[in-house]
XYZ file of N, CA, C and O in Angstrom:
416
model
N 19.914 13.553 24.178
C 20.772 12.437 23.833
C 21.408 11.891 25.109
O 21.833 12.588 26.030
N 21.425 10.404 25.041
C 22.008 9.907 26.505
C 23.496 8.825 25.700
O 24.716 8.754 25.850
N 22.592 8.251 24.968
C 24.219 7.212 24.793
C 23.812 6.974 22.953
O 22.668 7.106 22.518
N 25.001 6.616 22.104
C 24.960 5.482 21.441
C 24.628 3.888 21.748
O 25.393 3.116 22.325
N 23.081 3.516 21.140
C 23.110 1.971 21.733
C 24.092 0.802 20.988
O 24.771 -0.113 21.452
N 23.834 1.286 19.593
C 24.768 1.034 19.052
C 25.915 1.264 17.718
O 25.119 1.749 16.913
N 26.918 1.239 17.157
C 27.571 1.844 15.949
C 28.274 3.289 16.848
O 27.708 4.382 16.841
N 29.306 3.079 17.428
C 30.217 3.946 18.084
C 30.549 5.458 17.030
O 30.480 5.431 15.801
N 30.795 6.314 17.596
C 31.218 7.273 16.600
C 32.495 7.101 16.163
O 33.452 7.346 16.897
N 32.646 6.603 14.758
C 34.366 6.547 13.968
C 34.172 4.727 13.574
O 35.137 4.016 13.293
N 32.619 4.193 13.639
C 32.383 2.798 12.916
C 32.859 2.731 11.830
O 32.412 3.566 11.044
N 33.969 1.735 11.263
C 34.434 1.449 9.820
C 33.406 0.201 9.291
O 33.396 -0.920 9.798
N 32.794 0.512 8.489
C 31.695 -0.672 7.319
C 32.770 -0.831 6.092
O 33.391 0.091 5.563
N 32.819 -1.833 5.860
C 32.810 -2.619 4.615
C 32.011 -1.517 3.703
O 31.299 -0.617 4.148
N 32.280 -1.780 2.376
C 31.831 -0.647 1.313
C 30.076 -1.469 1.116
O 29.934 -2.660 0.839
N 29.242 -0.758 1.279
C 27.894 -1.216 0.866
C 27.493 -1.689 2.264
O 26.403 -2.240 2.111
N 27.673 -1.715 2.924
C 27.242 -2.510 4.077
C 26.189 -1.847 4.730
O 25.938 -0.651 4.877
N 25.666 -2.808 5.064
C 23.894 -2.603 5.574
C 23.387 -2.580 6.920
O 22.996 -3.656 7.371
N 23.296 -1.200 7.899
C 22.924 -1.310 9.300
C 21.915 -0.769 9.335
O 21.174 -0.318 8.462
N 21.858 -0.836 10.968
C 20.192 0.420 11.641
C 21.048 1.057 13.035
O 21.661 0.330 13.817
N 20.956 2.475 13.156
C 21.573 2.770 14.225
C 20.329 3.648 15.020
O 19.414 4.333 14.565
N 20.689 3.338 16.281
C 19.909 3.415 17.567
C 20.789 4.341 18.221
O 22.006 4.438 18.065
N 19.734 5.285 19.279
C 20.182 5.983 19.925
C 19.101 5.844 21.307
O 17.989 5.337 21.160
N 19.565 6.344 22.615
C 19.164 6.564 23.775
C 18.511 7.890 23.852
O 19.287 8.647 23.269
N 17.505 8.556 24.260
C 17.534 9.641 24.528
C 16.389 9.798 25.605
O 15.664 8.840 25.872
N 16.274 10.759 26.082
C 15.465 11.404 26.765
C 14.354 12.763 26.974
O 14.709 13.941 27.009
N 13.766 12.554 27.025
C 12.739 13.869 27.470
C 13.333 14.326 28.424
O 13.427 13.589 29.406
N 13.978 15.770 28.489
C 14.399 16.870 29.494
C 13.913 17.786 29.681
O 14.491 18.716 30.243
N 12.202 17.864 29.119
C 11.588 19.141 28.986
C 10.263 18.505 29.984
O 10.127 17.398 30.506
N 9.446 19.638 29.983
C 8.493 19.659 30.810
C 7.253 19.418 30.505
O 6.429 19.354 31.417
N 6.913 19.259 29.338
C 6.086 18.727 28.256
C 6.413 17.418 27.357
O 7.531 17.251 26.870
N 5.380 16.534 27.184
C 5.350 15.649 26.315
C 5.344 16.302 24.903
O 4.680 17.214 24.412
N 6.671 15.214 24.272
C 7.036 15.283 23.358
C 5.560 14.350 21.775
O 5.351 13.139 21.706
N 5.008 15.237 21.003
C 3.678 14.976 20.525
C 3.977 12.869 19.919
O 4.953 12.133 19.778
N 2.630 12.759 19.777
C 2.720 11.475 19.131
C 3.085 11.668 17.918
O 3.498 10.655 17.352
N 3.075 12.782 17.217
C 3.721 12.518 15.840
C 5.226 13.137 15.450
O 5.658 13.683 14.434
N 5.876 12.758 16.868
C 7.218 12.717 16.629
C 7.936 12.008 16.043
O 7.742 10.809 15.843
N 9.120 12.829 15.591
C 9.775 11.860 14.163
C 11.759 12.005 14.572
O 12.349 12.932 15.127
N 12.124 11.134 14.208
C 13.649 11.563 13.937
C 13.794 11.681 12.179
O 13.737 10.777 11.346
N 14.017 13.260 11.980
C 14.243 13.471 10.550
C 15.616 14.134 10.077
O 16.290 14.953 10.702
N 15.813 13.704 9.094
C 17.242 13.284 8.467
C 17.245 15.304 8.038
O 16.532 15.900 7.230
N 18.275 15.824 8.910
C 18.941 16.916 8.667
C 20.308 17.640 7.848
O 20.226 18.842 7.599
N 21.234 17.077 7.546
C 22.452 17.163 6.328
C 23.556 16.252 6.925
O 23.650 15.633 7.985
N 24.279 16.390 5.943
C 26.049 15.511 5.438
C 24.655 14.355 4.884
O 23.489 14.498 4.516
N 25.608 13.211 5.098
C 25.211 12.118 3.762
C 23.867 11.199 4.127
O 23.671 10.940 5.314
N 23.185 10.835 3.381
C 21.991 10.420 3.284
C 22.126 8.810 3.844
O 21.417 8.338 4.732
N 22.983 8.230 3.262
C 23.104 6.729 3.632
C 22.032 5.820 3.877
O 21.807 4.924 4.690
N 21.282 6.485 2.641
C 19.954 5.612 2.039
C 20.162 4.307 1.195
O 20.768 4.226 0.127
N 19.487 3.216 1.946
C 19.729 1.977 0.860
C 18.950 1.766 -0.508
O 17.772 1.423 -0.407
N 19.477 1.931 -1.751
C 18.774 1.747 -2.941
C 18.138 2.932 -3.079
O 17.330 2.695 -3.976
N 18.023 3.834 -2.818
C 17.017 5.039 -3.389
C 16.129 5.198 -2.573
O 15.442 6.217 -2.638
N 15.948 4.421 -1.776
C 14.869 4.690 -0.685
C 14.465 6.131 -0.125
O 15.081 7.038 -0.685
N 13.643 6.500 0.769
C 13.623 7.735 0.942
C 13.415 7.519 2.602
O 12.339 7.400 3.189
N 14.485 7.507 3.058
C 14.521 7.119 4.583
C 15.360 8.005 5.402
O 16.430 7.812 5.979
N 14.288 9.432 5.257
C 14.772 10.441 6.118
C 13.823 11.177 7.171
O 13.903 12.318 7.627
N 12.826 10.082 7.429
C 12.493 10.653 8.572
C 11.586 9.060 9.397
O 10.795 8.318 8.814
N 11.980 8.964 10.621
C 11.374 7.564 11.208
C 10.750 8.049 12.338
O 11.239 8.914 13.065
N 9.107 7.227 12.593
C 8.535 7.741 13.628
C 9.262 7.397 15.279
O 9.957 6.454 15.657
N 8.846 8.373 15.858
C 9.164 8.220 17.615
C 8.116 7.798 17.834
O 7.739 6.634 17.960
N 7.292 9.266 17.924
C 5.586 9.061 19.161
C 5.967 9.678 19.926
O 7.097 10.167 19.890
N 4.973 9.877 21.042
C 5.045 10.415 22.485
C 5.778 10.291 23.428
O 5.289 9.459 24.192
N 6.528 10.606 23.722
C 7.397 10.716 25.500
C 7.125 11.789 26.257
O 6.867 12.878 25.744
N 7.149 11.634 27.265
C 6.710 12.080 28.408
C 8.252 12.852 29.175
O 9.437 12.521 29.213
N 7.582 13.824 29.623
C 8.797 14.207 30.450
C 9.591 13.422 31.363
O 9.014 13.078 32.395
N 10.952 13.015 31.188
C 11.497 12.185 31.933
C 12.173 10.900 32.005
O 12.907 10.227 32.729
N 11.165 10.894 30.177
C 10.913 9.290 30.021
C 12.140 9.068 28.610
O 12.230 9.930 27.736
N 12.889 7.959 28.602
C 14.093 7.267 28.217
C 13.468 6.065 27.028
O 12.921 4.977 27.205
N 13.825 6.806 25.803
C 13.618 6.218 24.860
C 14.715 5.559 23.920
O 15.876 5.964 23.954
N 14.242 4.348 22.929
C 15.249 4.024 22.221
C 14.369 4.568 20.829
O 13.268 4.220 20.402
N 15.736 5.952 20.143
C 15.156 6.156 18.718
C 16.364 5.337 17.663
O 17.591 5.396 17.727
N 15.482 4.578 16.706
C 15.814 4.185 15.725
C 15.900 4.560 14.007
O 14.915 4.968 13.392
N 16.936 4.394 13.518
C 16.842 4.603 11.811
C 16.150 3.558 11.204
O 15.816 2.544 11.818
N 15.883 3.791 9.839
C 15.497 2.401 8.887
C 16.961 1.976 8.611
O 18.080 2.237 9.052
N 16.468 1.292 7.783
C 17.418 0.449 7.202
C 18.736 1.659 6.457
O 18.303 2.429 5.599
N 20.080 1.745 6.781
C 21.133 2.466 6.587
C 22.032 1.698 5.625
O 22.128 0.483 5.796
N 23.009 2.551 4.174
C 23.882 1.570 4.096
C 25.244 2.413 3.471
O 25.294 3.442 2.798
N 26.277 1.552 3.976
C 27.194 2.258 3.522
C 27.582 2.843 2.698
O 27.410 1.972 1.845
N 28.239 4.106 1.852
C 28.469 3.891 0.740
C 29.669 2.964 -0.174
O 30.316 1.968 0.149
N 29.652 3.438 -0.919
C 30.707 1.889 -1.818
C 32.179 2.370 -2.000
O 33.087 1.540 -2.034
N 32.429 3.744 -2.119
C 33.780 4.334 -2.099
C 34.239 4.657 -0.893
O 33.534 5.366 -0.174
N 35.640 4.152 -0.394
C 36.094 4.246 1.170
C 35.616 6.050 1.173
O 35.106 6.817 0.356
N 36.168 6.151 2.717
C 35.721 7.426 2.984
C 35.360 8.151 4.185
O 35.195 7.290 5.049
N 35.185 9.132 4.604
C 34.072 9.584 5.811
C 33.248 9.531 6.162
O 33.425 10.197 7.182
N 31.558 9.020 6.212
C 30.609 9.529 5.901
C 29.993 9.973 7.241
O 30.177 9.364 8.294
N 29.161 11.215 7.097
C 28.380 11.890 8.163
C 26.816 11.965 8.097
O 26.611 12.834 7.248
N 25.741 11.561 8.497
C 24.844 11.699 7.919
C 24.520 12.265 9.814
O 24.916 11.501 10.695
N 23.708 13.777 10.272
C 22.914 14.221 10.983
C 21.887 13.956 10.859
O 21.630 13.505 9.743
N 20.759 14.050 11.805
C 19.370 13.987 12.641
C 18.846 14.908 13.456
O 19.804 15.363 14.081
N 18.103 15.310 13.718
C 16.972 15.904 14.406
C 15.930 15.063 14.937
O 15.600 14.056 14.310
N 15.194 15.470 16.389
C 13.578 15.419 16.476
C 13.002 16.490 15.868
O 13.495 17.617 15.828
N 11.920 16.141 15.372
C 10.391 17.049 14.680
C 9.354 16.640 15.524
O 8.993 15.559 15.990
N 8.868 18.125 15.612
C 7.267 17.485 16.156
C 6.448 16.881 15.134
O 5.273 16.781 15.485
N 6.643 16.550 14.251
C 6.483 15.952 12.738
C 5.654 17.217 11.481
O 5.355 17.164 10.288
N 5.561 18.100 12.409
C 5.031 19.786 11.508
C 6.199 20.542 11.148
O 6.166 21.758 10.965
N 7.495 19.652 11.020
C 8.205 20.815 10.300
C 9.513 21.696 11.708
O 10.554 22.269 11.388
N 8.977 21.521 13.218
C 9.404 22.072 14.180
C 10.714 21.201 14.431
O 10.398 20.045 14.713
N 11.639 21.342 14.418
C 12.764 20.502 15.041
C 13.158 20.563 16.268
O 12.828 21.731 16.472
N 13.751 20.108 17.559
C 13.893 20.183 18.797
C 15.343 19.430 19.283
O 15.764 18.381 18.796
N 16.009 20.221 20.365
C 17.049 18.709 20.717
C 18.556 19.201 20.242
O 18.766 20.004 19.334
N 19.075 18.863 20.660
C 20.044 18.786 19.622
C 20.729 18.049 18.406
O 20.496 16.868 18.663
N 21.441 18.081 17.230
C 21.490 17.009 16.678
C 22.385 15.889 16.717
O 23.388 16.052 17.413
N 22.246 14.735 16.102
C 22.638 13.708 16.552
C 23.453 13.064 15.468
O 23.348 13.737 14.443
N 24.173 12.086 15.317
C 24.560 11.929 14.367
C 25.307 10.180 13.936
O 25.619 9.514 14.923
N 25.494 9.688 12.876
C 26.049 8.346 12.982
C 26.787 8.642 11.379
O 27.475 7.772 10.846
């Protein structure tokens, strides 16, 4: 993890409200990270729009070194004020998780 690109940690939404949050990160390892890398949805709240099932979005390959922008689908608030936490992971997309987790 390098930065939030965007949606700061402690973002207040309007009830229902509809984003995509992005993150910076990097390869710090010494191996390329596989093409069927994924950012997959690990616990607290889902902040799925409509029922959707949008808990895991592809990466792909990075290379050692190399500075990526990972993205969510489509995110949405829920409708009762509140906290919400929803965590992330990388997967090598087999189930392996890597990284530390991330969160919006």
């Amino acid at each position: 993890y390098i930065a939030d690109n965007n949606i700061p940690d402690g973002q207040i939404f309007p009830p229902g409200a509809e984003f995509v949050k992005s993150w910076a990160m990097r390869n710090d390892g010494s191996s390329p990270w596989p093409d069927t890398t994924e950012l997959v949805f690990v616990a607290g709240d889902r902040l799925q729009v409509d029922g959707a099932h949008g808990d895991r979005f592809k990466v792909g390959s990075v290379y050692p070194g190399e500075t990526v922008d990972v993205w969510t689908g489509e995110m949405k608030a829920p409708e009762l004020p509140g906290k919400y936490i929803s965590y992330w992971r990388l997967s090598d997309g087999f189930g392996n998780r890597f990284g530390h987790s991330i969160w919006v």
